[in-house]
């Protein structure tokens, strides 16, 4: 198999330890190449056997990031979309599970003509086929290899990209290795040995990195860069410090200042590349550092011990802050610890609350105590998906006289004000079977949410099975919780809110997946604005 297309590839691997920020590095490279007028796309290759992360617990995997086409993907795709203008699709994220599933299906169909099916070449060919397909038509495809060099699981991916270097034209591939250069207190200096070893591991499997992105506390000295270059067999100007940054959105700027995009443009001989226009990122960085006011938002959920579970929420709230020249700090509150008796105490100092998405019955009483408290005390509150369903249940219990209002998801007896969608009742398989991806929502005339968006009709991303039960809408609308928007085809409730409250709104969809630092989502911007307004008054 050969790669004859004109698209170029940046392959990103990680060494020494996990969580070095390969995803942010890939996203930053994408933003810099876009700022040079190039078209980019991304691929994340995940080494696990699950077909996608949709069935994994947030504790295992962090957030599941949902794309427009309804695919449930790795949270790194969120970074890619936030840092660039790309709109990704199913083929931009694949797992070992998907690759094996396809190869085994081919084998059952007799496509290998009686040959023994092996990792090399059959699995690696399937990996290369997927990479080339997703890259077609773009100037540059940035491919992130999940896992850390040395892991058994990611070996077929590394082998596939090794083969691609040989099969592609000389300037068609660049290998970027993200590594760690730790500062050791007792020695009083940074240590390059872990990087040397990690590059050696890569070279053992035939991959010779072109560019090293060295995660470090402060800029590496030229002497250290020369040393790393010498031992790793790369050019000194291609050894780049990726320093810790106070704000992730400063990273493209910092990498640009050190010549990362120039290094890639040179390595790939990208003749169409223009001068980088990084003004928007510079303005953003300035806006973030100049934010004066500070507000605290409480995210009340059940996966609060792992911040990555709420990645897109954190980012969207941060973007909403930027739009309001406000620093948003987030406090994670474990719903299991919250109840009607301690809610006042535990929400002290919180300016607004967000109830995020979730599944199952654990923690719902705590979340509903927080919602009730916010509703009764004019504290701005936003409920996302599960959060909106809980808004409806709490309201029905407190103000509609339906004291046993519940969702059938909780598997307790009661009045199902939130119920399973008709088409979901038949579904038994778990993966990819929810109401997923883009659906339209049309707002009611005069609904406050329409002003916030400045539009009557929107398209947002979804990921759920349960719905507000239309049989109870009249009852809760009469009591003051209004339906602000519905899906025009199915009449399903999409947005609810209390018009008299400073901000009490829930949506069945996930607006956080559409928010970007350079274009904050109107709903999060509006939520933060209402908090700032209320804070100014008090
Ligand atoms: N568990 C709820 C449902 O499936 C909410 C899902 C979510 O919050 N993403 O409808």
Short mmCIF file of C-alpha atoms and ligand atoms in Angstrom, two decimals:
data_model
loop_
_atom_site.label_atom_id
_atom_site.label_comp_id
_atom_site.label_asym_id
_atom_site.label_seq_id
_atom_site.Cartn_x
_atom_site.Cartn_y
_atom_site.Cartn_z
CA UNK A 1 0.00 0.00 0.00
CA UNK A 2 1.39 3.43 -0.84
CA UNK A 3 0.38 6.97 0.07
CA UNK A 4 0.31 8.78 -3.25
CA UNK A 5 -1.98 11.64 -2.22
CA UNK A 6 -0.68 15.18 -1.80
CA UNK A 7 -1.73 15.44 1.84
CA UNK A 8 1.02 15.58 4.45
CA UNK A 9 1.05 13.92 7.84
CA UNK A 10 2.17 15.01 11.28
CA UNK A 11 2.37 11.96 13.54
CA UNK A 12 2.38 12.63 17.25
CA UNK A 13 3.61 10.10 19.79
CA UNK A 14 4.15 10.42 23.51
CA UNK A 15 6.97 9.20 25.70
CA UNK A 16 8.08 8.76 29.33
CA UNK A 17 4.68 9.15 31.01
CA UNK A 18 1.04 9.55 30.05
CA UNK A 19 -0.91 12.81 30.45
CA UNK A 20 1.80 14.94 28.87
CA UNK A 21 -0.75 16.84 26.82
CA UNK A 22 -0.34 15.21 23.43
CA UNK A 23 -3.91 16.19 22.61
CA UNK A 24 -3.31 19.86 23.37
CA UNK A 25 -0.02 19.69 21.44
CA UNK A 26 -1.81 18.20 18.41
CA UNK A 27 -4.59 20.79 18.68
CA UNK A 28 -2.04 23.63 18.98
CA UNK A 29 -0.17 22.39 15.90
CA UNK A 30 -3.49 22.36 14.06
CA UNK A 31 -4.30 25.91 15.11
CA UNK A 32 -0.86 27.15 14.04
CA UNK A 33 -1.05 25.46 10.65
CA UNK A 34 -4.54 26.92 10.15
CA UNK A 35 -3.16 30.32 11.08
CA UNK A 36 -0.79 29.87 8.13
CA UNK A 37 -3.68 29.38 5.74
CA UNK A 38 -3.45 25.57 5.52
CA UNK A 39 -6.38 23.19 5.74
CA UNK A 40 -5.98 20.61 8.49
CA UNK A 41 -7.73 17.59 9.87
CA UNK A 42 -7.03 15.26 12.79
CA UNK A 43 -7.06 11.61 13.69
CA UNK A 44 -6.87 10.14 17.17
CA UNK A 45 -5.94 6.45 17.28
CA UNK A 46 -6.85 4.83 20.59
CA UNK A 47 -5.17 1.57 21.52
CA UNK A 48 -7.97 0.05 23.63
CA UNK A 49 -10.26 -2.74 22.44
CA UNK A 50 -13.58 -0.96 23.12
CA UNK A 51 -15.16 -0.01 19.81
CA UNK A 52 -15.56 3.55 21.11
CA UNK A 53 -15.52 5.23 24.54
CA UNK A 54 -19.34 5.50 24.59
CA UNK A 55 -19.79 2.57 26.95
CA UNK A 56 -16.92 3.47 29.30
CA UNK A 57 -17.34 5.07 32.71
CA UNK A 58 -16.18 8.69 32.88
CA UNK A 59 -13.90 7.54 35.71
CA UNK A 60 -12.10 5.29 33.22
CA UNK A 61 -11.88 7.55 30.31
CA UNK A 62 -12.96 11.09 31.17
CA UNK A 63 -15.59 12.76 29.07
CA UNK A 64 -17.11 11.21 25.96
CA UNK A 65 -16.97 13.89 23.30
CA UNK A 66 -19.89 13.75 20.86
CA UNK A 67 -19.53 14.87 17.25
CA UNK A 68 -22.20 16.31 14.97
CA UNK A 69 -22.65 13.00 13.21
CA UNK A 70 -23.43 11.33 16.53
CA UNK A 71 -20.17 9.48 17.05
CA UNK A 72 -19.00 9.12 20.64
CA UNK A 73 -15.30 9.90 20.68
CA UNK A 74 -12.22 10.55 22.75
CA UNK A 75 -12.02 13.87 24.58
CA UNK A 76 -8.97 14.87 22.53
CA UNK A 77 -11.32 15.49 19.61
CA UNK A 78 -12.79 18.22 21.79
CA UNK A 79 -9.38 19.89 21.96
CA UNK A 80 -9.00 19.61 18.19
CA UNK A 81 -12.38 21.22 17.52
CA UNK A 82 -11.92 23.94 20.13
CA UNK A 83 -8.49 25.02 18.89
CA UNK A 84 -9.35 25.05 15.19
CA UNK A 85 -12.24 25.55 12.79
CA UNK A 86 -12.41 21.86 11.85
CA UNK A 87 -15.60 19.85 12.12
CA UNK A 88 -14.70 16.25 12.78
CA UNK A 89 -16.60 13.08 11.95
CA UNK A 90 -16.66 9.40 12.87
CA UNK A 91 -13.59 8.47 10.83
CA UNK A 92 -11.41 10.96 12.79
CA UNK A 93 -11.22 8.70 15.83
CA UNK A 94 -10.68 4.96 15.78
CA UNK A 95 -9.70 2.30 18.27
CA UNK A 96 -7.90 -1.04 18.11
CA UNK A 97 -11.34 -2.55 18.67
CA UNK A 98 -12.67 -1.01 15.45
CA UNK A 99 -9.61 -2.05 13.47
CA UNK A 100 -9.80 -5.67 14.65
CA UNK A 101 -13.57 -5.75 14.16
CA UNK A 102 -13.11 -4.75 10.50
CA UNK A 103 -10.24 -7.17 9.84
CA UNK A 104 -12.15 -10.05 11.42
CA UNK A 105 -15.25 -9.18 9.36
CA UNK A 106 -13.07 -9.17 6.21
CA UNK A 107 -11.68 -12.57 7.15
CA UNK A 108 -15.19 -14.00 7.63
CA UNK A 109 -16.10 -12.70 4.19
CA UNK A 110 -13.13 -14.51 2.69
CA UNK A 111 -11.40 -11.31 1.64
CA UNK A 112 -7.93 -12.56 2.57
CA UNK A 113 -8.13 -15.48 0.14
CA UNK A 114 -7.07 -18.18 2.55
CA UNK A 115 -4.03 -16.39 3.92
CA UNK A 116 -3.13 -16.33 7.60
CA UNK A 117 -4.45 -13.04 9.00
CA UNK A 118 -1.76 -11.23 11.00
CA UNK A 119 -0.99 -7.96 12.77
CA UNK A 120 1.52 -7.19 10.03
CA UNK A 121 0.33 -6.65 7.32
CA UNK A 122 -3.45 -7.00 7.83
CA UNK A 123 -3.97 -4.94 10.97
CA UNK A 124 -1.37 -2.34 9.95
CA UNK A 125 -2.88 -2.10 6.43
CA UNK A 126 -6.30 -1.43 7.93
CA UNK A 127 -4.78 1.30 10.15
CA UNK A 128 -3.07 2.92 7.16
CA UNK A 129 -6.25 2.72 5.09
CA UNK A 130 -8.13 4.59 7.79
CA UNK A 131 -5.45 7.25 8.12
CA UNK A 132 -5.32 7.87 4.38
CA UNK A 133 -9.08 8.00 4.05
CA UNK A 134 -9.49 10.60 6.80
CA UNK A 135 -6.62 12.70 5.43
CA UNK A 136 -7.87 12.91 1.85
CA UNK A 137 -8.32 16.44 0.55
CA UNK A 138 -6.55 18.31 3.37
CA UNK A 139 -3.14 19.96 3.31
CA UNK A 140 -2.10 18.35 6.59
CA UNK A 141 -3.51 15.52 8.67
CA UNK A 142 -2.39 15.48 12.29
CA UNK A 143 -2.43 11.95 13.66
CA UNK A 144 -2.16 11.40 17.41
CA UNK A 145 -1.17 7.95 18.62
CA UNK A 146 -2.83 7.22 21.96
CA UNK A 147 -0.80 5.68 24.78
CA UNK A 148 2.88 5.96 25.57
CA UNK A 149 5.80 4.57 23.58
CA UNK A 150 6.71 1.25 25.18
CA UNK A 151 3.09 0.14 25.66
CA UNK A 152 2.26 -3.16 24.03
CA UNK A 153 -1.18 -1.94 22.93
CA UNK A 154 -0.07 0.91 20.71
CA UNK A 155 2.60 -1.05 18.81
CA UNK A 156 0.47 -1.79 15.70
CA UNK A 157 -0.28 1.94 15.36
CA UNK A 158 3.41 2.84 15.63
CA UNK A 159 4.30 0.13 13.13
CA UNK A 160 1.70 1.47 10.70
CA UNK A 161 3.08 5.01 10.85
CA UNK A 162 6.62 3.66 10.51
CA UNK A 163 5.58 2.00 7.28
CA UNK A 164 3.93 5.20 6.10
CA UNK A 165 7.18 7.13 6.35
CA UNK A 166 8.80 4.65 3.95
CA UNK A 167 5.84 4.52 1.59
CA UNK A 168 5.26 8.28 1.45
CA UNK A 169 7.32 10.89 -0.34
CA UNK A 170 10.33 12.17 1.65
CA UNK A 171 8.62 15.42 2.71
CA UNK A 172 5.24 13.92 3.34
CA UNK A 173 5.57 12.89 6.98
CA UNK A 174 6.80 14.54 10.17
CA UNK A 175 7.22 12.72 13.46
CA UNK A 176 6.67 14.79 16.58
CA UNK A 177 7.48 13.14 19.88
CA UNK A 178 6.08 14.68 23.05
CA UNK A 179 8.37 13.88 25.95
CA UNK A 180 9.19 14.95 29.50
CA UNK A 181 12.23 16.89 30.70
CA UNK A 182 11.74 16.95 34.46
CA UNK A 183 13.34 19.37 36.87
CA UNK A 184 14.84 17.41 39.75
CA UNK A 185 14.90 19.43 42.97
CA UNK A 186 17.68 17.50 44.65
CA UNK A 187 19.94 17.86 41.61
CA UNK A 188 18.89 21.46 41.03
CA UNK A 189 18.66 20.89 37.28
CA UNK A 190 16.59 19.40 34.48
CA UNK A 191 17.26 15.84 33.42
CA UNK A 192 17.36 14.73 29.80
CA UNK A 193 17.80 11.00 30.36
CA UNK A 194 14.09 10.05 30.26
CA UNK A 195 13.84 11.80 26.88
CA UNK A 196 16.96 10.07 25.57
CA UNK A 197 15.54 6.70 26.60
CA UNK A 198 12.15 7.39 25.16
CA UNK A 199 13.65 8.40 21.80
CA UNK A 200 15.78 5.27 21.91
CA UNK A 201 12.59 3.19 22.43
CA UNK A 202 11.08 4.83 19.37
CA UNK A 203 14.17 4.24 17.27
CA UNK A 204 14.19 0.59 18.29
CA UNK A 205 10.87 0.20 16.50
CA UNK A 206 12.13 2.11 13.49
CA UNK A 207 10.73 5.58 14.14
CA UNK A 208 13.16 8.50 14.06
CA UNK A 209 11.46 11.60 15.46
CA UNK A 210 11.99 14.89 13.61
CA UNK A 211 10.72 17.23 16.30
CA UNK A 212 10.78 16.86 20.07
CA UNK A 213 8.23 18.71 22.14
CA UNK A 214 9.75 18.70 25.60
CA UNK A 215 7.33 19.21 28.45
CA UNK A 216 9.15 21.25 31.08
CA UNK A 217 8.52 23.83 33.78
CA UNK A 218 10.49 26.68 32.19
CA UNK A 219 12.17 27.22 28.80
CA UNK A 220 15.08 24.85 28.20
CA UNK A 221 18.45 26.51 27.77
CA UNK A 222 20.21 26.27 24.41
CA UNK A 223 22.78 24.04 26.03
CA UNK A 224 20.16 21.53 27.15
CA UNK A 225 18.48 21.66 23.74
CA UNK A 226 21.81 20.97 22.05
CA UNK A 227 22.40 18.03 24.37
CA UNK A 228 18.96 16.54 23.71
CA UNK A 229 19.45 17.09 19.97
CA UNK A 230 22.79 15.32 20.00
CA UNK A 231 21.58 12.28 21.91
CA UNK A 232 18.30 12.07 20.02
CA UNK A 233 19.65 12.66 16.54
CA UNK A 234 17.39 15.63 15.78
CA UNK A 235 18.26 19.21 14.78
CA UNK A 236 18.69 21.59 17.72
CA UNK A 237 16.07 23.99 16.31
CA UNK A 238 13.65 21.07 16.30
CA UNK A 239 13.97 20.58 20.08
CA UNK A 240 11.17 22.72 21.43
CA UNK A 241 10.22 23.53 25.01
CA UNK A 242 6.57 22.93 25.77
CA UNK A 243 6.44 24.76 29.08
CA UNK A 244 3.65 24.55 31.61
CA UNK A 245 1.16 27.31 30.82
CA UNK A 246 -1.31 29.06 33.10
CA UNK A 247 -3.92 28.84 30.36
CA UNK A 248 -4.07 26.12 27.69
CA UNK A 249 -5.02 28.68 25.07
CA UNK A 250 -1.61 30.34 25.50
CA UNK A 251 0.06 27.18 24.22
CA UNK A 252 -0.27 27.82 20.45
CA UNK A 253 1.36 31.23 21.00
CA UNK A 254 4.16 29.83 23.10
CA UNK A 255 4.91 27.09 20.63
CA UNK A 256 4.81 29.57 17.77
CA UNK A 257 7.31 31.83 19.55
CA UNK A 258 9.69 28.90 19.62
CA UNK A 259 9.28 28.17 15.95
CA UNK A 260 7.22 24.98 16.07
CA UNK A 261 5.08 25.82 13.06
CA UNK A 262 8.15 26.91 11.11
CA UNK A 263 9.81 23.60 11.96
CA UNK A 264 6.81 21.65 10.65
CA UNK A 265 6.45 23.80 7.55
CA UNK A 266 10.14 23.22 6.82
CA UNK A 267 10.05 19.51 7.53
CA UNK A 268 7.02 18.98 5.32
CA UNK A 269 8.06 21.55 2.73
CA UNK A 270 4.62 23.15 2.89
CA UNK A 271 5.01 25.65 0.07
CA UNK A 272 1.48 27.03 0.40
CA UNK A 273 2.06 28.09 4.00
CA UNK A 274 1.71 31.82 4.63
CA UNK A 275 3.00 33.91 7.53
CA UNK A 276 1.22 32.85 10.71
CA UNK A 277 -1.64 35.12 11.72
CA UNK A 278 -1.75 34.60 15.44
CA UNK A 279 -3.47 37.89 16.30
CA UNK A 280 -6.68 36.17 17.48
CA UNK A 281 -4.70 33.98 19.91
CA UNK A 282 -2.70 36.97 21.11
CA UNK A 283 -5.90 38.95 21.75
CA UNK A 284 -7.39 36.00 23.54
CA UNK A 285 -4.38 35.65 25.78
CA UNK A 286 -4.57 39.36 26.60
CA UNK A 287 -8.30 39.15 27.34
CA UNK A 288 -7.75 36.21 29.69
CA UNK A 289 -4.98 37.94 31.61
CA UNK A 290 -6.95 41.18 31.87
CA UNK A 291 -10.15 39.63 33.25
CA UNK A 292 -10.94 41.54 36.41
CA UNK A 293 -14.01 40.10 37.98
CA UNK A 294 -14.00 36.60 39.44
CA UNK A 295 -16.95 34.28 39.86
CA UNK A 296 -17.26 30.78 41.27
CA UNK A 297 -19.40 28.18 39.53
CA UNK A 298 -20.23 24.91 41.23
CA UNK A 299 -20.40 21.81 39.03
CA UNK A 300 -22.51 19.37 40.98
CA UNK A 301 -22.12 15.87 39.63
CA UNK A 302 -21.03 12.38 40.45
CA UNK A 303 -17.76 12.13 38.58
CA UNK A 304 -16.26 15.14 40.33
CA UNK A 305 -13.12 13.32 41.46
CA UNK A 306 -11.94 13.24 37.84
CA UNK A 307 -11.97 16.70 36.26
CA UNK A 308 -11.56 15.21 32.78
CA UNK A 309 -15.11 13.86 33.12
CA UNK A 310 -16.31 17.42 32.71
CA UNK A 311 -13.71 18.69 30.24
CA UNK A 312 -16.04 20.44 27.78
CA UNK A 313 -18.07 21.99 30.62
CA UNK A 314 -14.91 23.48 32.14
CA UNK A 315 -13.85 24.87 28.81
CA UNK A 316 -17.27 26.25 27.85
CA UNK A 317 -17.59 28.03 31.22
CA UNK A 318 -14.10 29.42 30.77
CA UNK A 319 -15.07 30.67 27.28
CA UNK A 320 -18.23 32.22 28.74
CA UNK A 321 -15.93 34.00 31.20
CA UNK A 322 -13.69 35.34 28.44
CA UNK A 323 -16.73 36.82 26.67
CA UNK A 324 -17.66 38.60 29.92
CA UNK A 325 -14.12 39.65 30.87
CA UNK A 326 -14.48 37.44 33.91
CA UNK A 327 -12.33 34.79 35.49
CA UNK A 328 -14.42 31.71 36.13
CA UNK A 329 -13.24 29.38 38.82
CA UNK A 330 -14.94 26.05 39.16
CA UNK A 331 -15.68 24.15 42.31
CA UNK A 332 -16.52 20.48 41.93
CA UNK A 333 -19.12 19.31 44.38
CA UNK A 334 -19.82 15.62 44.79
CA UNK A 335 -23.59 15.19 44.53
CA UNK A 336 -23.41 12.23 46.90
CA UNK A 337 -22.39 14.57 49.73
CA UNK A 338 -25.19 17.04 49.17
CA UNK A 339 -28.66 17.00 50.73
CA UNK A 340 -31.49 19.33 51.70
CA UNK A 341 -29.94 19.90 55.13
CA UNK A 342 -26.41 20.88 54.10
CA UNK A 343 -27.06 22.47 50.72
CA UNK A 344 -27.02 26.05 52.03
CA UNK A 345 -23.75 25.47 53.79
CA UNK A 346 -22.07 23.63 50.91
CA UNK A 347 -23.15 26.15 48.27
CA UNK A 348 -21.90 29.11 50.29
CA UNK A 349 -19.70 31.28 48.09
CA UNK A 350 -20.98 29.67 44.88
CA UNK A 351 -22.29 32.24 42.39
CA UNK A 352 -23.96 29.85 39.96
CA UNK A 353 -24.49 26.13 39.55
CA UNK A 354 -24.24 23.73 36.65
CA UNK A 355 -25.77 20.28 36.76
CA UNK A 356 -24.00 18.25 34.07
CA UNK A 357 -24.93 15.14 32.14
CA UNK A 358 -25.03 11.80 33.89
CA UNK A 359 -26.51 8.34 34.02
CA UNK A 360 -28.27 6.19 36.62
CA UNK A 361 -29.80 7.05 39.97
CA UNK A 362 -26.77 7.78 42.16
CA UNK A 363 -26.49 11.39 43.33
CA UNK A 364 -29.84 12.62 41.99
CA UNK A 365 -31.20 13.68 45.38
CA UNK A 366 -28.12 15.84 45.97
CA UNK A 367 -28.38 17.44 42.55
CA UNK A 368 -32.05 18.14 43.06
CA UNK A 369 -31.37 19.74 46.48
CA UNK A 370 -28.95 22.10 44.74
CA UNK A 371 -31.48 22.88 42.00
CA UNK A 372 -34.22 23.60 44.52
CA UNK A 373 -31.90 25.85 46.48
CA UNK A 374 -30.86 27.74 43.32
CA UNK A 375 -34.44 28.04 42.12
CA UNK A 376 -35.69 29.41 45.43
CA UNK A 377 -32.79 31.77 46.01
CA UNK A 378 -32.41 33.28 42.53
CA UNK A 379 -29.00 31.67 42.02
CA UNK A 380 -28.28 31.23 38.29
CA UNK A 381 -28.48 27.58 37.32
CA UNK A 382 -28.00 25.66 34.11
CA UNK A 383 -28.96 22.01 33.67
CA UNK A 384 -27.46 20.03 30.86
CA UNK A 385 -29.22 16.90 29.58
CA UNK A 386 -29.55 14.86 32.82
CA UNK A 387 -29.39 18.25 34.59
CA UNK A 388 -32.42 19.46 32.66
CA UNK A 389 -34.32 16.25 33.36
CA UNK A 390 -33.65 16.75 37.08
CA UNK A 391 -34.88 20.36 36.83
CA UNK A 392 -38.21 19.05 35.54
CA UNK A 393 -38.44 16.33 38.20
CA UNK A 394 -37.57 18.70 41.06
CA UNK A 395 -40.07 21.28 39.81
CA UNK A 396 -42.87 18.73 39.48
CA UNK A 397 -42.19 17.43 42.99
CA UNK A 398 -42.01 20.86 44.62
CA UNK A 399 -44.57 22.91 42.71
CA UNK A 400 -46.96 20.62 40.82
CA UNK A 401 -47.99 18.37 43.69
CA UNK A 402 -46.43 15.30 42.03
CA UNK A 403 -44.40 14.26 45.05
CA UNK A 404 -43.30 10.97 43.46
CA UNK A 405 -42.19 12.55 40.17
CA UNK A 406 -39.26 10.57 38.76
CA UNK A 407 -37.45 9.34 35.68
CA UNK A 408 -37.87 5.70 34.70
CA UNK A 409 -34.06 5.66 34.43
CA UNK A 410 -33.86 5.59 38.25
CA UNK A 411 -35.85 2.34 38.41
CA UNK A 412 -37.96 3.38 41.38
CA UNK A 413 -41.74 3.51 41.44
CA UNK A 414 -43.26 6.95 40.77
CA UNK A 415 -44.80 9.26 38.20
CA UNK A 416 -42.61 9.18 35.07
CA UNK A 417 -42.31 12.88 34.19
CA UNK A 418 -39.11 11.84 32.40
CA UNK A 419 -39.52 8.66 30.41
CA UNK A 420 -37.77 6.52 27.85
CA UNK A 421 -38.33 7.51 24.22
CA UNK A 422 -40.64 5.11 22.39
CA UNK A 423 -37.93 3.96 19.96
CA UNK A 424 -35.52 3.41 22.86
CA UNK A 425 -37.79 0.92 24.59
CA UNK A 426 -36.84 -1.78 22.11
CA UNK A 427 -33.10 -1.13 22.22
CA UNK A 428 -31.02 -3.71 24.09
CA UNK A 429 -27.52 -3.16 22.73
CA UNK A 430 -25.53 -0.49 24.55
CA UNK A 431 -22.96 0.99 22.16
CA UNK A 432 -24.00 3.91 19.95
CA UNK A 433 -27.72 3.41 20.56
CA UNK A 434 -28.71 6.68 22.27
CA UNK A 435 -30.22 9.72 20.53
CA UNK A 436 -26.89 10.96 19.31
CA UNK A 437 -25.56 13.97 17.47
CA UNK A 438 -27.18 16.92 15.71
CA UNK A 439 -30.89 17.64 16.09
CA UNK A 440 -32.79 20.85 15.50
CA UNK A 441 -34.55 22.89 18.11
CA UNK A 442 -37.05 25.66 17.39
CA UNK A 443 -37.64 28.21 20.13
CA UNK A 444 -41.04 29.39 21.32
CA UNK A 445 -41.86 32.99 20.48
CA UNK A 446 -40.59 35.35 23.22
CA UNK A 447 -38.65 32.58 25.00
CA UNK A 448 -35.67 34.24 26.78
CA UNK A 449 -33.36 31.62 25.29
CA UNK A 450 -34.11 32.96 21.78
CA UNK A 451 -32.70 36.33 22.80
CA UNK A 452 -29.62 34.69 24.24
CA UNK A 453 -28.94 32.91 20.95
CA UNK A 454 -30.21 35.77 18.80
CA UNK A 455 -31.93 33.13 16.62
CA UNK A 456 -35.17 31.18 16.41
CA UNK A 457 -33.75 27.86 15.31
CA UNK A 458 -30.59 26.05 16.34
CA UNK A 459 -28.83 22.74 15.82
CA UNK A 460 -27.08 21.19 18.80
CA UNK A 461 -25.44 17.88 19.74
CA UNK A 462 -27.28 15.27 21.80
CA UNK A 463 -26.49 12.14 23.79
CA UNK A 464 -29.38 10.68 25.72
CA UNK A 465 -32.12 8.06 25.90
CA UNK A 466 -34.70 9.65 28.17
CA UNK A 467 -37.05 12.56 27.43
CA UNK A 468 -39.34 14.97 29.22
CA UNK A 469 -42.74 13.26 29.19
CA UNK A 470 -45.08 15.53 27.18
CA UNK A 471 -48.07 14.32 29.26
CA UNK A 472 -46.91 16.51 32.15
CA UNK A 473 -45.85 19.63 30.27
CA UNK A 474 -49.14 21.48 30.72
CA UNK A 475 -49.02 20.92 34.45
CA UNK A 476 -45.48 22.22 35.01
CA UNK A 477 -45.93 25.08 32.53
CA UNK A 478 -48.93 26.27 34.50
CA UNK A 479 -46.84 26.24 37.64
CA UNK A 480 -44.12 28.37 35.99
CA UNK A 481 -41.54 26.12 34.32
CA UNK A 482 -41.86 26.85 30.60
CA UNK A 483 -40.87 24.89 27.54
CA UNK A 484 -38.64 27.27 25.57
CA UNK A 485 -37.87 25.04 22.61
CA UNK A 486 -38.75 21.76 20.93
CA UNK A 487 -37.53 19.53 18.16
CA UNK A 488 -39.73 20.42 15.15
CA UNK A 489 -40.02 16.84 13.88
CA UNK A 490 -40.61 14.86 17.06
CA UNK A 491 -41.99 17.59 19.32
CA UNK A 492 -39.53 16.46 22.01
CA UNK A 493 -38.73 19.07 24.66
CA UNK A 494 -35.28 20.61 24.08
CA UNK A 495 -35.14 23.61 26.44
CA UNK A 496 -37.00 24.57 29.63
CA UNK A 497 -36.70 27.59 31.90
CA UNK A 498 -38.30 29.87 34.45
CA UNK A 499 -38.74 33.32 32.86
CA UNK A 500 -38.95 35.16 36.20
CA UNK A 501 -35.67 33.71 37.50
CA UNK A 502 -32.36 35.55 36.77
CA UNK A 503 -31.22 32.39 34.92
CA UNK A 504 -32.78 29.00 35.39
CA UNK A 505 -32.52 27.00 32.23
CA UNK A 506 -32.07 23.43 31.17
CA UNK A 507 -31.39 21.95 27.78
CA UNK A 508 -31.60 18.38 26.57
CA UNK A 509 -28.59 18.93 24.30
CA UNK A 510 -24.92 19.64 25.02
CA UNK A 511 -24.00 23.22 24.06
CA UNK A 512 -20.52 22.78 25.58
CA UNK A 513 -19.49 20.69 22.55
CA UNK A 514 -19.87 23.73 20.30
CA UNK A 515 -18.06 26.29 22.43
CA UNK A 516 -14.62 27.53 21.39
CA UNK A 517 -12.32 30.07 23.02
CA UNK A 518 -12.47 32.27 19.92
CA UNK A 519 -16.27 31.91 19.67
CA UNK A 520 -17.83 31.21 23.08
CA UNK A 521 -21.21 29.50 23.05
CA UNK A 522 -24.09 31.98 23.59
CA UNK A 523 -25.74 29.88 26.29
CA UNK A 524 -22.60 29.70 28.43
CA UNK A 525 -21.88 33.35 27.69
CA UNK A 526 -25.43 34.23 28.81
CA UNK A 527 -25.17 32.08 31.92
CA UNK A 528 -21.93 33.76 33.01
CA UNK A 529 -23.39 37.19 32.13
CA UNK A 530 -26.36 36.59 34.43
CA UNK A 531 -24.03 35.57 37.26
CA UNK A 532 -21.91 38.70 36.80
CA UNK A 533 -25.01 40.90 36.73
CA UNK A 534 -26.35 39.40 39.91
CA UNK A 535 -22.98 39.66 41.61
CA UNK A 536 -22.66 43.33 40.74
CA UNK A 537 -26.06 44.04 42.28
CA UNK A 538 -25.30 42.29 45.56
N1 LIG B 1 -29.16 9.56 31.45
C1 LIG B 1 -29.89 10.56 30.72
C2 LIG B 1 -30.44 10.01 29.42
O1 LIG B 1 -29.92 9.06 28.89
C3 LIG B 1 -29.04 11.79 30.46
C4 LIG B 1 -27.87 11.55 29.57
C5 LIG B 1 -26.88 12.67 29.60
O2 LIG B 1 -26.86 13.47 30.54
N2 LIG B 1 -26.00 12.75 28.64
O3 LIG B 1 -31.37 10.55 28.90
#
